[in-house]
PDB file of N, CA and C in Angstrom:
ATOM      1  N   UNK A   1       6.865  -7.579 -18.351  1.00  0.00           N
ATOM      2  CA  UNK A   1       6.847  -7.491 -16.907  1.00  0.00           C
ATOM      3  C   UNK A   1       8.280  -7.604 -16.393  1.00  0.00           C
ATOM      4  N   UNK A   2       8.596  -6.971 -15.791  1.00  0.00           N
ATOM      5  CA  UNK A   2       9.816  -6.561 -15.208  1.00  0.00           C
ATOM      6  C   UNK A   2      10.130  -8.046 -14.262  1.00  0.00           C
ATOM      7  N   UNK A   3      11.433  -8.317 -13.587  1.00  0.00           N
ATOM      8  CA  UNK A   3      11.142  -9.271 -12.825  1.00  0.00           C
ATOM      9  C   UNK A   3      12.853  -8.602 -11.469  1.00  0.00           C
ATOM     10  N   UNK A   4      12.382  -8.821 -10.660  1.00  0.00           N
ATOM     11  CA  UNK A   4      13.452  -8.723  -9.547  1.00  0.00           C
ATOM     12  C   UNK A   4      14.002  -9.884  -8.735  1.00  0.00           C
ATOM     13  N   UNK A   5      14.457  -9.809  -8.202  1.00  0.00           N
ATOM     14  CA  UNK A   5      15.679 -10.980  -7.652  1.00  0.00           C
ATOM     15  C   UNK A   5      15.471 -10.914  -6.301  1.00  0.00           C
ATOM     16  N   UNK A   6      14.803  -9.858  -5.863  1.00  0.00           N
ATOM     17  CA  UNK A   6      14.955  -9.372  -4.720  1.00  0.00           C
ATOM     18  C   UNK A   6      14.060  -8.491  -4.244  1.00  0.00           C
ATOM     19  N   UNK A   7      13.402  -8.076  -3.015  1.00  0.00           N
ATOM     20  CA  UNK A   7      13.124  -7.160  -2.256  1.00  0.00           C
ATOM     21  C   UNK A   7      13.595  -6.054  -2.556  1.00  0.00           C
ATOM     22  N   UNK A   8      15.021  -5.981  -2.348  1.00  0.00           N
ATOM     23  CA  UNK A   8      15.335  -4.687  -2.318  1.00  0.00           C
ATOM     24  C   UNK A   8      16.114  -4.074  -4.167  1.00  0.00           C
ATOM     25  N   UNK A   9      15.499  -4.969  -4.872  1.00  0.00           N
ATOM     26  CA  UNK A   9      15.469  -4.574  -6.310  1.00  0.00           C
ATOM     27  C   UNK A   9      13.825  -3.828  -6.164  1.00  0.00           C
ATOM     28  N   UNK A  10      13.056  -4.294  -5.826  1.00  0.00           N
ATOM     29  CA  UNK A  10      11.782  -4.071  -6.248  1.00  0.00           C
ATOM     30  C   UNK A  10      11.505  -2.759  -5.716  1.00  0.00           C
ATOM     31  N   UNK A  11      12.061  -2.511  -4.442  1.00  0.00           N
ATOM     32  CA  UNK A  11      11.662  -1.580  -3.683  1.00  0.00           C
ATOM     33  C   UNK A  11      11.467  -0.103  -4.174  1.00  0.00           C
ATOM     34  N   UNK A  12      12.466  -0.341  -5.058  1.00  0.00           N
ATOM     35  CA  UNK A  12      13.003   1.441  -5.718  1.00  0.00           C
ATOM     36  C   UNK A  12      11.869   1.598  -6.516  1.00  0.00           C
ATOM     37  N   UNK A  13      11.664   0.381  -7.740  1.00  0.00           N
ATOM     38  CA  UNK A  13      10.373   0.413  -8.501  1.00  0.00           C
ATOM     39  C   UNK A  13       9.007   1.093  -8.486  1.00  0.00           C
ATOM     40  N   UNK A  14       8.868   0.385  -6.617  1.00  0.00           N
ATOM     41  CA  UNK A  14       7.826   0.217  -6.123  1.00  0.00           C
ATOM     42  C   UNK A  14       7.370   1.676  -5.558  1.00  0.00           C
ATOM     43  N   UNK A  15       8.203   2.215  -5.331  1.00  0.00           N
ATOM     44  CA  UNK A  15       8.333   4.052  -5.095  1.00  0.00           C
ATOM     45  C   UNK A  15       8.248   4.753  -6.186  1.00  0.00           C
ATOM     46  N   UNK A  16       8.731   4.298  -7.446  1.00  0.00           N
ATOM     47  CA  UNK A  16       8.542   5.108  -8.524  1.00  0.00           C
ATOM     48  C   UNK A  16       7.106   5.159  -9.224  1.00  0.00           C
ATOM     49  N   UNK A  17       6.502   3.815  -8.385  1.00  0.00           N
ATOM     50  CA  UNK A  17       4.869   3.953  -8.683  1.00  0.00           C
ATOM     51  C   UNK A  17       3.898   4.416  -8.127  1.00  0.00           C
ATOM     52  N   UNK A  18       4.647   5.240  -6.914  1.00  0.00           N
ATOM     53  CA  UNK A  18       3.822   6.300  -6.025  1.00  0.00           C
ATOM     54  C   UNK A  18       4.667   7.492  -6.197  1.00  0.00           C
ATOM     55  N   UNK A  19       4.283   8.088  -6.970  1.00  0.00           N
ATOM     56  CA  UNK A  19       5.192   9.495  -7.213  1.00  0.00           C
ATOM     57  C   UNK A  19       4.320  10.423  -6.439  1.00  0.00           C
ATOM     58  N   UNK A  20       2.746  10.340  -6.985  1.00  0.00           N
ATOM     59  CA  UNK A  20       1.702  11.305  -6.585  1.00  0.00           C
ATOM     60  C   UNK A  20       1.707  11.462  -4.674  1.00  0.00           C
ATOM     61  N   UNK A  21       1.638  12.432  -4.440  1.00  0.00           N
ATOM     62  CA  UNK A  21       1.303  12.430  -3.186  1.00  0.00           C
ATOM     63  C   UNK A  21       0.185  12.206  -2.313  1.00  0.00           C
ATOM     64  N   UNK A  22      -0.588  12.197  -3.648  1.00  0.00           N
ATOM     65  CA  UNK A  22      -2.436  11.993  -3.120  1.00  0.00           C
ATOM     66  C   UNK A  22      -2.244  10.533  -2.736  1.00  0.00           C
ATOM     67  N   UNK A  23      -1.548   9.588  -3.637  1.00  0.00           N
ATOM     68  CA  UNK A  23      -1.408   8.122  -3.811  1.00  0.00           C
ATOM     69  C   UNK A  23      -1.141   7.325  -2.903  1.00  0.00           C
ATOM     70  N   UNK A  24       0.136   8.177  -2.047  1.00  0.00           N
ATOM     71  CA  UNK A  24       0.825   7.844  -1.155  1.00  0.00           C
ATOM     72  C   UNK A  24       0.048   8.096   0.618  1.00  0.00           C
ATOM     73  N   UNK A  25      -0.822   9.190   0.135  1.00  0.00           N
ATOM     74  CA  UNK A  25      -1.773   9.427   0.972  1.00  0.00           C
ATOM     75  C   UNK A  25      -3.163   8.406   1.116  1.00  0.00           C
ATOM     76  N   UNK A  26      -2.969   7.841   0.342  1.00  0.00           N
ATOM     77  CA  UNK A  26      -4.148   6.978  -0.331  1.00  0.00           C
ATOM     78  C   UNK A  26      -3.537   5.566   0.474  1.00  0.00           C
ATOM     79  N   UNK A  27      -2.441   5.054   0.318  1.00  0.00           N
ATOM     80  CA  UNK A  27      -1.815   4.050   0.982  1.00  0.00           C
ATOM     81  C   UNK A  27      -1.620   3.933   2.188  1.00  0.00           C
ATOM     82  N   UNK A  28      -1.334   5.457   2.823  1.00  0.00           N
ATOM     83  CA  UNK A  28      -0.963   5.071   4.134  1.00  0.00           C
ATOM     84  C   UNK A  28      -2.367   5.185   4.637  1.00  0.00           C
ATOM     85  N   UNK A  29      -3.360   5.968   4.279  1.00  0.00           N
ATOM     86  CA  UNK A  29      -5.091   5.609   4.629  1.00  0.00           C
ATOM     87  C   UNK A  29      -5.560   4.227   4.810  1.00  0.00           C
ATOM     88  N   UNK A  30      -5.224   3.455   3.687  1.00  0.00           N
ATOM     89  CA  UNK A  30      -5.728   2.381   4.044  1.00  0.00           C
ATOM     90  C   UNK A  30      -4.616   1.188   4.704  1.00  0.00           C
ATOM     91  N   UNK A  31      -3.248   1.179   4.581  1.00  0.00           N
ATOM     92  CA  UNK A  31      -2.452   0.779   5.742  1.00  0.00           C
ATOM     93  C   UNK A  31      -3.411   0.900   7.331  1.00  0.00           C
ATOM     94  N   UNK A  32      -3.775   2.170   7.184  1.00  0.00           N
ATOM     95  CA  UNK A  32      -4.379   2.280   8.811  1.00  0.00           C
ATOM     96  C   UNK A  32      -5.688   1.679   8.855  1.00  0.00           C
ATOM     97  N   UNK A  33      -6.803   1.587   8.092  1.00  0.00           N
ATOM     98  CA  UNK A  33      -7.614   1.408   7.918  1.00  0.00           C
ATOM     99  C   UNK A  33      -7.416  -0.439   8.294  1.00  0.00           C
ATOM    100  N   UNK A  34      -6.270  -0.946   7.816  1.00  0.00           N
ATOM    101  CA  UNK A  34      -5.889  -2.272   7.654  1.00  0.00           C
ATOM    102  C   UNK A  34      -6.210  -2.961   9.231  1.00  0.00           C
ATOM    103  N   UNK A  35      -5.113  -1.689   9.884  1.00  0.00           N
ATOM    104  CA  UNK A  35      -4.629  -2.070  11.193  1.00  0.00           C
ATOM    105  C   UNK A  35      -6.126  -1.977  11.955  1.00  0.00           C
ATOM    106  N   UNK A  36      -6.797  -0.965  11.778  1.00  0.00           N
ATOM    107  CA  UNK A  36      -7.749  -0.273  12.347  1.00  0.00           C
ATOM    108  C   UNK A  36      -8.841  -2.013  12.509  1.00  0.00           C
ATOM    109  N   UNK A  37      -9.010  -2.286  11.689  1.00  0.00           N
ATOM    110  CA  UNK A  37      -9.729  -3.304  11.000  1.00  0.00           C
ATOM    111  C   UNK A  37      -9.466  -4.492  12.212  1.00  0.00           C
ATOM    112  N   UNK A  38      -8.207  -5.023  11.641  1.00  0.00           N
ATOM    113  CA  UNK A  38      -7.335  -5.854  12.825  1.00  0.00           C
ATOM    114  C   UNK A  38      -8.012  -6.178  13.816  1.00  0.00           C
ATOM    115  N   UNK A  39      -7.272  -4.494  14.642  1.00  0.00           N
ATOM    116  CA  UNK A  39      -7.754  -4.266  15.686  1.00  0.00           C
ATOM    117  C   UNK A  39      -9.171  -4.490  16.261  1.00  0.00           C
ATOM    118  N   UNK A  40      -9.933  -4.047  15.804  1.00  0.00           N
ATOM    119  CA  UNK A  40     -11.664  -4.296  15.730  1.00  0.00           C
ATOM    120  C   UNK A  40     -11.906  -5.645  15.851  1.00  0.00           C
ATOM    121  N   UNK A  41     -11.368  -6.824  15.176  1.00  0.00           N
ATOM    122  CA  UNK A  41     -11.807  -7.760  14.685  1.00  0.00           C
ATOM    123  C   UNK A  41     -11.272  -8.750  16.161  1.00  0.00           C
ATOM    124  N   UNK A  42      -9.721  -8.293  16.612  1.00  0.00           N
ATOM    125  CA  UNK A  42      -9.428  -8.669  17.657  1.00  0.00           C
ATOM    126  C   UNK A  42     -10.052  -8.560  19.294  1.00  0.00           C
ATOM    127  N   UNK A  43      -9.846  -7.171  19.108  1.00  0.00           N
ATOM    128  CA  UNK A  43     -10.624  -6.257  20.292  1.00  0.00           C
ATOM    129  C   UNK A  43     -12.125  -6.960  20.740  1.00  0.00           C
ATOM    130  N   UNK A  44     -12.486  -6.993  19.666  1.00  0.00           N
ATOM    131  CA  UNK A  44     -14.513  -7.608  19.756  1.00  0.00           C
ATOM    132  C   UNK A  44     -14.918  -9.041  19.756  1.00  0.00           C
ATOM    133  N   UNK A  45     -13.588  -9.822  18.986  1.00  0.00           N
ATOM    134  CA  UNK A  45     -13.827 -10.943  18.696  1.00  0.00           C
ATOM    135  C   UNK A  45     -14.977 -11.063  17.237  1.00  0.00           C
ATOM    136  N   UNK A  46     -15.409 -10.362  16.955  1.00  0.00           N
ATOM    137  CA  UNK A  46     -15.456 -10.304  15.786  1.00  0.00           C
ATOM    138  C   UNK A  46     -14.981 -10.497  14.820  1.00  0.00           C
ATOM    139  N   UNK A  47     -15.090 -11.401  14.200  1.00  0.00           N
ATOM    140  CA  UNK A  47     -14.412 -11.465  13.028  1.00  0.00           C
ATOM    141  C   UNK A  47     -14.508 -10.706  12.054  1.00  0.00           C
ATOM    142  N   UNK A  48     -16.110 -10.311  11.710  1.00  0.00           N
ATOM    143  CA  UNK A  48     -16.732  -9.802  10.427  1.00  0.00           C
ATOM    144  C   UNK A  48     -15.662  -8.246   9.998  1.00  0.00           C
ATOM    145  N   UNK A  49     -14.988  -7.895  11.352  1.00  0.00           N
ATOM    146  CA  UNK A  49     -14.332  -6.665  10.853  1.00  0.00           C
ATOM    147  C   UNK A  49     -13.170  -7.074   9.979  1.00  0.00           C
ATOM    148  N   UNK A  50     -12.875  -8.542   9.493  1.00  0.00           N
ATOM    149  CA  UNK A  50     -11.738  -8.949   8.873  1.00  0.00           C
ATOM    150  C   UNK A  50     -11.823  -8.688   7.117  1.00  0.00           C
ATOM    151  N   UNK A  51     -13.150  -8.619   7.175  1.00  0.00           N
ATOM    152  CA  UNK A  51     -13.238  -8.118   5.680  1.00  0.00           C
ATOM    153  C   UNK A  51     -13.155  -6.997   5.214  1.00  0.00           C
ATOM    154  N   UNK A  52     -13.081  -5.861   6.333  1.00  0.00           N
ATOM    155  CA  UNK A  52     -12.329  -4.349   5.664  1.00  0.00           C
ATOM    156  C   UNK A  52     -10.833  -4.544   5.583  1.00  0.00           C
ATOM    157  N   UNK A  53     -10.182  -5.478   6.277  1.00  0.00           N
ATOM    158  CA  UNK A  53      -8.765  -4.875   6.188  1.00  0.00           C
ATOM    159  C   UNK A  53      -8.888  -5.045   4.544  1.00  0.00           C
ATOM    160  N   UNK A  54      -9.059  -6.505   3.595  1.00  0.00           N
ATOM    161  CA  UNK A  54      -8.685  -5.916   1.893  1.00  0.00           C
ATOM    162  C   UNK A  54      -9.366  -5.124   1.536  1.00  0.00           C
ATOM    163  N   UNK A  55     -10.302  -4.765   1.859  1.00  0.00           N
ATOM    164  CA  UNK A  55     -11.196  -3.733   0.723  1.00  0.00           C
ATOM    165  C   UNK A  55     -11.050  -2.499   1.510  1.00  0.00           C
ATOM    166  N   UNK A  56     -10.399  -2.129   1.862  1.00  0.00           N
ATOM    167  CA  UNK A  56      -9.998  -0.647   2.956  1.00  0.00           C
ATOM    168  C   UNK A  56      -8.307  -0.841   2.301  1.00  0.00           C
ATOM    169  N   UNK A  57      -7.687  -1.445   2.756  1.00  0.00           N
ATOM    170  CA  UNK A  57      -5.753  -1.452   1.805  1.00  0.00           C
ATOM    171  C   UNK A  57      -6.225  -1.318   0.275  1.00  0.00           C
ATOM    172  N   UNK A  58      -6.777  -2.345  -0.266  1.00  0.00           N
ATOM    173  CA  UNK A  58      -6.544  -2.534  -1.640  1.00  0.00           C
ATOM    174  C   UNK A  58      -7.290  -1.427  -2.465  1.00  0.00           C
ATOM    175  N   UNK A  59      -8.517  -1.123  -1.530  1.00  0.00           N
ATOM    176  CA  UNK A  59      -9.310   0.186  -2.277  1.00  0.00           C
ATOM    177  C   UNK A  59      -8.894   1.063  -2.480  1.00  0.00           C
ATOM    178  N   UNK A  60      -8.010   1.805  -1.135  1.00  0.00           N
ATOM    179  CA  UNK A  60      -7.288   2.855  -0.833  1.00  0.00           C
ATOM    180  C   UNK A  60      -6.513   2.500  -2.250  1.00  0.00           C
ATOM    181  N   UNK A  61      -5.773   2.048  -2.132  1.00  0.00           N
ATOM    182  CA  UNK A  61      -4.431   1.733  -2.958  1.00  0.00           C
ATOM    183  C   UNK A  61      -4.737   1.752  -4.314  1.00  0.00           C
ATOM    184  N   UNK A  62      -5.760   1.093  -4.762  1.00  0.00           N
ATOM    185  CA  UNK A  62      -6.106   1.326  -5.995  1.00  0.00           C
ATOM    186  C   UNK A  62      -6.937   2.507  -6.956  1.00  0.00           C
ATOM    187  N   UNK A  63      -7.409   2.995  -5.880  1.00  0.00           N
ATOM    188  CA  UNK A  63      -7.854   4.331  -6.273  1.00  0.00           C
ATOM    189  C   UNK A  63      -6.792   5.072  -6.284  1.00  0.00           C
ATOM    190  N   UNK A  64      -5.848   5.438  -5.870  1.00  0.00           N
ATOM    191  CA  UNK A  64      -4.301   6.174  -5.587  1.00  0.00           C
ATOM    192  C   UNK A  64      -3.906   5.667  -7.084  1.00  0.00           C
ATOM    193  N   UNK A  65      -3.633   5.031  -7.752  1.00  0.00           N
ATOM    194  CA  UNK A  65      -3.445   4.591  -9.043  1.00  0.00           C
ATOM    195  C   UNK A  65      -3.823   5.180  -9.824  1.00  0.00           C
ATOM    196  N   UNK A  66      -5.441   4.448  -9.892  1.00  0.00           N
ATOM    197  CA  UNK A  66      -6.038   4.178 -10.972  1.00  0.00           C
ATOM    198  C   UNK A  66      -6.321   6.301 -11.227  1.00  0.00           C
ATOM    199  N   UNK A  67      -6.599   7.183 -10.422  1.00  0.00           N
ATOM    200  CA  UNK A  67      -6.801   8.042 -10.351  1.00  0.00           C
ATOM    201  C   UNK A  67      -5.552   9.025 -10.289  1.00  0.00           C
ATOM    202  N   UNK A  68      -4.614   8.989  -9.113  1.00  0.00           N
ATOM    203  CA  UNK A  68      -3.830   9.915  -9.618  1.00  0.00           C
ATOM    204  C   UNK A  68      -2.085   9.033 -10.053  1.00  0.00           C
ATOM    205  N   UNK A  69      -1.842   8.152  -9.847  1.00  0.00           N
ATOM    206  CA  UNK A  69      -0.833   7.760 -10.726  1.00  0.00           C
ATOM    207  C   UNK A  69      -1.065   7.346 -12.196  1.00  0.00           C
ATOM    208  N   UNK A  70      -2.383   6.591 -12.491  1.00  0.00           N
ATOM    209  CA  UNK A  70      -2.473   6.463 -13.681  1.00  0.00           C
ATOM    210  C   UNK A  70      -1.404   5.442 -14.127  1.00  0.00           C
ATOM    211  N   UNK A  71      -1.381   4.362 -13.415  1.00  0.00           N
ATOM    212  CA  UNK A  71      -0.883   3.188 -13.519  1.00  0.00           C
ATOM    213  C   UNK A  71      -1.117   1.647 -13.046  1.00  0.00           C
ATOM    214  N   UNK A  72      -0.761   0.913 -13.247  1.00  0.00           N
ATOM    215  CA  UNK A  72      -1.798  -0.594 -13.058  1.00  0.00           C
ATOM    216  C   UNK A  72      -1.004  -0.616 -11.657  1.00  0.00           C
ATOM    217  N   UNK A  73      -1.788  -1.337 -10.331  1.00  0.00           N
ATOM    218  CA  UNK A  73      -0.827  -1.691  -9.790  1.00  0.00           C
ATOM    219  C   UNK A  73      -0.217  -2.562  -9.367  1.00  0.00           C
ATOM    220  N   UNK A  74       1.317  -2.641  -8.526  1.00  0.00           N
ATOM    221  CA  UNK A  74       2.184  -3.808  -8.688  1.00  0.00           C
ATOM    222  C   UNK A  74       1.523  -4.940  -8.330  1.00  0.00           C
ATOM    223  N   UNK A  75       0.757  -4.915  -7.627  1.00  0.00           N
ATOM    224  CA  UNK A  75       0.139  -6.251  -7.028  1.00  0.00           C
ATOM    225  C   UNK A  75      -0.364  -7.056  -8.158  1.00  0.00           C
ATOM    226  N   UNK A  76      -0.761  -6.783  -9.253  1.00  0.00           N
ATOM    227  CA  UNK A  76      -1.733  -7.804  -9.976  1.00  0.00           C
ATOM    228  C   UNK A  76      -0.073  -8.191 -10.827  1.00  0.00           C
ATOM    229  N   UNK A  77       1.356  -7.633 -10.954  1.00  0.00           N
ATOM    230  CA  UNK A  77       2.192  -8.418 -11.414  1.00  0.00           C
ATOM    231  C   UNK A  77       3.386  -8.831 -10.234  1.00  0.00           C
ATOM    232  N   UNK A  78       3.251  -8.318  -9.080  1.00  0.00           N
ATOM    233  CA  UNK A  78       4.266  -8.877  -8.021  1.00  0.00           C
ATOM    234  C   UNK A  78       3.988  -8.942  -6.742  1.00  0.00           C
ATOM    235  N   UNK A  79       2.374  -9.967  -6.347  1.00  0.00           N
ATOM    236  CA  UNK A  79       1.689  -9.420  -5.503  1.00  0.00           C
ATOM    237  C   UNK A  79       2.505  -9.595  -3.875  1.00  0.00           C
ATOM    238  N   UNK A  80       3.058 -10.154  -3.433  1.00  0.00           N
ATOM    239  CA  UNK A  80       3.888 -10.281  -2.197  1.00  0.00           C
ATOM    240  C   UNK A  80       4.919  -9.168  -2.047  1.00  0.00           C
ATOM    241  N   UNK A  81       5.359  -9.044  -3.426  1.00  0.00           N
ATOM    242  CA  UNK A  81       6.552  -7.901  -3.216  1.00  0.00           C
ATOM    243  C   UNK A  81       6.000  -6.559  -2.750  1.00  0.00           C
ATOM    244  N   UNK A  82       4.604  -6.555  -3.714  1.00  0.00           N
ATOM    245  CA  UNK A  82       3.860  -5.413  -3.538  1.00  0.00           C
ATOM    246  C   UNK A  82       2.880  -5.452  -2.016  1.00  0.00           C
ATOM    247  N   UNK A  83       2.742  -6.280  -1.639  1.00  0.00           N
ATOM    248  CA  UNK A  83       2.226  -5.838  -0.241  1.00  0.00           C
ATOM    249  C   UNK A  83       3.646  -5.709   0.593  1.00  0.00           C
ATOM    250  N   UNK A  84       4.235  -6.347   0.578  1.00  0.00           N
ATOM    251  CA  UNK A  84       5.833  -5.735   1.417  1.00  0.00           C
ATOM    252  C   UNK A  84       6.186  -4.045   1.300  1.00  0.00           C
ATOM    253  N   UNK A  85       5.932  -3.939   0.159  1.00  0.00           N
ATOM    254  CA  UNK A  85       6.207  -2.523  -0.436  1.00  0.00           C
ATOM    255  C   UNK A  85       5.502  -1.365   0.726  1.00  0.00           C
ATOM    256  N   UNK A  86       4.226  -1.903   0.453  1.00  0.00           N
ATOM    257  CA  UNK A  86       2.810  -1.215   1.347  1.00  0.00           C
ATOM    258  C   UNK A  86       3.711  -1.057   2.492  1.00  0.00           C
ATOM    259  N   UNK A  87       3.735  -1.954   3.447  1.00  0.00           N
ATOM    260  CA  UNK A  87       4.555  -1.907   4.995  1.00  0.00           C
ATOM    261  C   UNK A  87       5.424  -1.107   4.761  1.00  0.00           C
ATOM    262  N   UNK A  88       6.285  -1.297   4.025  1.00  0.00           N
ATOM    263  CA  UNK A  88       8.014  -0.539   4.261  1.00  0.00           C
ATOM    264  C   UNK A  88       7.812   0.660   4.268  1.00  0.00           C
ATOM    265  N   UNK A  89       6.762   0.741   2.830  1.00  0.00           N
ATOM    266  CA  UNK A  89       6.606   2.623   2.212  1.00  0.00           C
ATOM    267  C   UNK A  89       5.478   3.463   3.931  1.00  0.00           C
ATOM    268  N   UNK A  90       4.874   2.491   4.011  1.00  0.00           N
ATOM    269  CA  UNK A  90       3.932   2.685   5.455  1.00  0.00           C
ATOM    270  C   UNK A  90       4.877   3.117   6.577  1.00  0.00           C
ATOM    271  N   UNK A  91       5.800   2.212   6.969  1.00  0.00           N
ATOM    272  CA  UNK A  91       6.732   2.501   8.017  1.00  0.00           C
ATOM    273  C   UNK A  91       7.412   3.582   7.775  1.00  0.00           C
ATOM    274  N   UNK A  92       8.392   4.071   6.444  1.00  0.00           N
ATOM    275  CA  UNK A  92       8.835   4.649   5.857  1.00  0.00           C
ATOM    276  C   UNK A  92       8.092   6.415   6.305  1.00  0.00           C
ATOM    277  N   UNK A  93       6.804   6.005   5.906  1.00  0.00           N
ATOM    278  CA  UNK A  93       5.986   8.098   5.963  1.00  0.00           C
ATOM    279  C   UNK A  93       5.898   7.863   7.322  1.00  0.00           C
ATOM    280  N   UNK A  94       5.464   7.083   8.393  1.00  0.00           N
ATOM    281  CA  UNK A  94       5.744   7.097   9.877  1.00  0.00           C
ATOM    282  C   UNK A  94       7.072   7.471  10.333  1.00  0.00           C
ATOM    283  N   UNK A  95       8.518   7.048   9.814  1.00  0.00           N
ATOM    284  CA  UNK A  95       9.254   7.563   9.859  1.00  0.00           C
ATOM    285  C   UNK A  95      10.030   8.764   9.558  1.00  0.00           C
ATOM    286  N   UNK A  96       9.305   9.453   8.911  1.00  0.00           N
ATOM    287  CA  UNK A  96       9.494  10.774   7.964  1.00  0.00           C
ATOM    288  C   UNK A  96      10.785  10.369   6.931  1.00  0.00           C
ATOM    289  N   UNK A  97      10.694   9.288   6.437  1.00  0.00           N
ATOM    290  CA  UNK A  97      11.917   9.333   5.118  1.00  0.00           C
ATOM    291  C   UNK A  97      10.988   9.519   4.166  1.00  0.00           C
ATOM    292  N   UNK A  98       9.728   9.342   3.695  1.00  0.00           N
ATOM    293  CA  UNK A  98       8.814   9.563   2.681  1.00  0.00           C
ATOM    294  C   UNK A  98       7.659  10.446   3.183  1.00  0.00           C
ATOM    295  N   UNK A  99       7.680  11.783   2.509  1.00  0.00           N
ATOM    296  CA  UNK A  99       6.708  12.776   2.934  1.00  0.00           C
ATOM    297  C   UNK A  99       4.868  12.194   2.151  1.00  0.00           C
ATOM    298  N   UNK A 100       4.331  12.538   2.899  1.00  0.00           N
ATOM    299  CA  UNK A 100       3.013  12.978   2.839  1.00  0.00           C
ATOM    300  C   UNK A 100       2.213  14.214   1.950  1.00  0.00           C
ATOM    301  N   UNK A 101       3.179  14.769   2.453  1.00  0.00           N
ATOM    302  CA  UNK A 101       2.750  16.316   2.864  1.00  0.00           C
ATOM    303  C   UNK A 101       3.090  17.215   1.266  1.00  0.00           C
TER     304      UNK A 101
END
């Protein structure tokens, strides 16, 4: 297992484990799905919508893997770095520095 010092050691890594574009499509799906969730749970006072945000991020995300990267993912060996990752790479295709498309 690899180990970083840093955020912005990990970061590069953490891109090289979304090469696929389906994957990356797969992440920012459930990024929204996350927020979407949130939102719901806030909006209604509901809570019960608090249990899609993990299984809507982590599903997304792990199907993007397990299917078209074909790799374990970072979370089960760097799980904080790897949800940071999620946001940045999230903000990142909102910003158009990482395509989608």
């Amino acid at each position: 297992m690899a180990r970083f010092a840093s955020f912005a050691q990990f970061y590069p890594f953490y891109l090289s484990e979304h090469r696929d574009v389906r994957s990356r499509r797969l992440h920012f799906a459930g990024s929204v799905l996350v927020i979407v969730s949130l939102m719901l749970a806030a909006s209604t006072g509901r809570l019960a919508w608090l249990w899609l945000a993990p299984v809507a991020g982590y599903g997304c995300a792990w199907v993007g893997h397990f299917f078209f990267e074909k790799n374990r993912p970072a979370t089960f060996s760097h799980p904080f770095y790897s949800l940071a990752g999620d946001w940045v790479m999230f903000w990142d295709i909102l910003r158009g520095r990482i395509s989608i498309r």
